[in-house]
Short mmCIF file of C-alpha atoms and ligand atoms in Angstrom, two decimals:
data_model
loop_
_atom_site.label_atom_id
_atom_site.label_comp_id
_atom_site.label_asym_id
_atom_site.label_seq_id
_atom_site.Cartn_x
_atom_site.Cartn_y
_atom_site.Cartn_z
CA UNK U 1 -34.45 25.60 -23.41
CA UNK U 2 -31.33 24.39 -21.63
CA UNK U 3 -30.23 27.82 -20.42
CA UNK U 4 -33.59 28.58 -18.86
CA UNK U 5 -33.42 25.51 -16.62
CA UNK U 6 -29.88 26.47 -15.61
CA UNK U 7 -31.02 30.01 -14.88
CA UNK U 8 -33.79 28.63 -12.70
CA UNK U 9 -31.32 26.44 -10.81
CA UNK U 10 -29.07 29.46 -10.22
CA UNK U 11 -32.05 31.50 -9.03
CA UNK U 12 -33.06 28.72 -6.65
CA UNK U 13 -29.61 28.69 -5.07
CA UNK U 14 -29.45 32.47 -4.77
CA UNK U 15 -32.94 32.59 -3.24
CA UNK U 16 -31.77 30.15 -0.62
CA UNK U 17 -28.63 32.20 0.07
CA UNK U 18 -30.75 35.36 0.33
CA UNK U 19 -33.07 33.67 2.80
CA UNK U 20 -30.11 32.54 4.88
CA UNK U 21 -28.61 36.03 4.80
CA UNK U 22 -31.96 37.71 5.49
CA UNK U 23 -31.63 39.75 2.31
CA UNK U 24 -34.75 41.01 0.59
CA UNK U 25 -33.25 41.91 -2.77
CA UNK U 26 -30.32 40.83 -4.91
CA UNK U 27 -28.13 43.26 -6.80
CA UNK U 28 -25.67 41.08 -8.71
CA UNK U 29 -25.00 37.39 -9.25
CA UNK U 30 -21.59 36.31 -10.49
CA UNK U 31 -21.46 33.07 -12.39
CA UNK U 32 -18.50 31.22 -13.87
CA UNK U 33 -19.40 29.54 -17.14
CA UNK U 34 -16.91 27.12 -18.64
CA UNK U 35 -16.34 27.41 -22.36
CA UNK U 36 -17.18 23.72 -22.69
CA UNK U 37 -20.19 23.74 -20.37
CA UNK U 38 -22.48 23.94 -23.39
CA UNK U 39 -24.10 27.15 -22.20
CA UNK U 40 -24.60 30.31 -24.25
CA UNK U 41 -24.07 33.22 -21.84
CA UNK U 42 -26.43 35.53 -23.75
CA UNK U 43 -29.19 32.92 -23.64
CA UNK U 44 -28.48 32.34 -19.97
CA UNK U 45 -28.76 36.05 -19.18
CA UNK U 46 -31.99 36.20 -21.15
CA UNK U 47 -33.41 33.20 -19.30
CA UNK U 48 -32.27 34.68 -16.02
CA UNK U 49 -34.11 37.93 -16.76
CA UNK U 50 -37.31 36.00 -17.46
CA UNK U 51 -37.09 33.53 -14.60
CA UNK U 52 -36.24 35.96 -11.81
CA UNK U 53 -39.46 37.94 -12.22
CA UNK U 54 -41.45 37.76 -9.00
CA UNK U 55 -38.55 36.41 -6.97
CA UNK U 56 -36.15 38.13 -4.60
CA UNK U 57 -33.82 38.33 -7.62
CA UNK U 58 -36.13 40.52 -9.69
CA UNK U 59 -34.01 43.24 -11.31
CA UNK U 60 -30.76 41.56 -10.36
CA UNK U 61 -27.87 41.57 -12.80
CA UNK U 62 -26.26 38.33 -13.90
CA UNK U 63 -22.55 38.71 -14.57
CA UNK U 64 -21.06 35.75 -16.37
CA UNK U 65 -17.37 35.06 -16.48
CA UNK U 66 -16.21 32.70 -19.19
CA UNK U 67 -13.64 30.13 -18.10
CA UNK U 68 -11.49 28.99 -21.03
CA UNK U 69 -11.28 25.27 -21.63
CA UNK U 70 -7.82 23.81 -21.01
CA UNK U 71 -6.66 20.25 -21.55
CA UNK U 72 -3.52 18.34 -20.64
CA UNK U 73 -1.65 15.58 -22.40
CA UNK U 74 -0.20 13.15 -19.89
CA UNK U 75 2.69 11.76 -22.00
CA UNK U 76 4.25 15.15 -22.73
CA UNK U 77 2.74 17.12 -19.82
CA UNK U 78 1.68 19.82 -22.26
CA UNK U 79 -1.28 22.07 -21.53
CA UNK U 80 -3.24 24.03 -24.08
CA UNK U 81 -6.38 26.07 -24.55
CA UNK U 82 -8.80 23.84 -26.41
CA UNK U 83 -10.80 26.70 -27.91
CA UNK U 84 -14.25 26.44 -29.43
CA UNK U 85 -15.01 24.12 -31.11
CA UNK U 86 -12.71 22.23 -28.77
CA UNK U 87 -9.51 20.72 -30.11
CA UNK U 88 -8.72 17.92 -27.72
CA UNK U 89 -5.66 16.58 -29.52
CA UNK U 90 -2.26 17.42 -28.10
CA UNK U 91 -0.52 20.01 -30.29
CA UNK U 92 2.82 18.28 -29.64
CA UNK U 93 2.12 14.59 -30.13
CA UNK U 94 -1.44 14.43 -31.43
CA UNK U 95 -2.68 12.20 -28.60
CA UNK U 96 -6.25 12.84 -27.51
CA UNK U 97 -6.28 14.61 -24.15
CA UNK U 98 -7.24 12.41 -21.23
CA UNK U 99 -7.61 15.28 -18.83
CA UNK U 100 -9.72 18.40 -18.96
CA UNK U 101 -8.29 20.96 -16.53
CA UNK U 102 -11.03 23.55 -16.84
CA UNK U 103 -13.86 24.66 -19.03
CA UNK U 104 -16.83 22.76 -17.61
CA UNK U 105 -17.54 25.15 -14.75
CA UNK U 106 -21.05 26.23 -14.05
CA UNK U 107 -20.78 27.79 -10.67
CA UNK U 108 -21.98 30.77 -8.69
CA UNK U 109 -18.86 32.56 -7.48
CA UNK U 110 -20.50 35.43 -5.65
CA UNK U 111 -23.75 37.14 -4.83
CA UNK U 112 -24.18 40.77 -3.87
CA UNK U 113 -27.38 41.65 -2.09
CA UNK U 114 -29.05 45.01 -2.55
CA UNK U 115 -28.16 46.11 0.99
CA UNK U 116 -24.47 45.78 0.13
CA UNK U 117 -23.68 42.53 1.92
CA UNK U 118 -22.05 39.80 -0.09
CA UNK U 119 -22.84 36.13 -0.08
CA UNK U 120 -20.88 33.26 -1.50
CA UNK U 121 -18.88 31.80 -2.98
CA UNK U 122 -20.31 29.23 -0.59
CA UNK U 123 -22.83 27.82 -3.01
CA UNK U 124 -22.67 24.41 -4.58
CA UNK U 125 -21.98 24.10 -8.28
CA UNK U 126 -25.22 23.88 -10.21
CA UNK U 127 -24.22 20.47 -11.51
CA UNK U 128 -23.08 20.64 -15.11
CA UNK U 129 -22.78 17.45 -17.10
CA UNK U 130 -19.74 15.93 -15.53
ZN1 ZN J 1 1.21 15.14 -26.12
#
C-alpha cells in the first residue's frame, strides 16, 4: 500500500524532529499533498493511524492540505487548474503543458508537539515521484 509507506516516511521525519526538539509526544502533523501526487488523503490518514502506534506520534492527528495542480502553457503564458483527472492541454491553444507549477507536493509543513512547541517547516520533502 503506497500510502502506508508514505505515512511511515512522514513518521520517520517527525520522529527525528521530535528527538531534535526533545519532545516526547506529537499533537498534530501538517502535510501538504499535491492533487497530482497520487496519494489518497483518506488512505494516508488511515495508514498514519496504523503506523504511528508505538512511536512518539501515537495519537497524533494528521492534517492534510490538498494543493491543487496547476499547469502553464509557455506559448500563451496561460495558467490553469488541471483538475482530477488532470487536463494538461492548454485551454487556449490546446498545446500540452510543459510546466507543472504545483500539485506534486508531498511535504510536511508543520509539526506541533504535545507540549505546545512547534517544529518545522524545516523538514525535507518526503520525495514524491519527481
Ligand atoms: Zn496555450
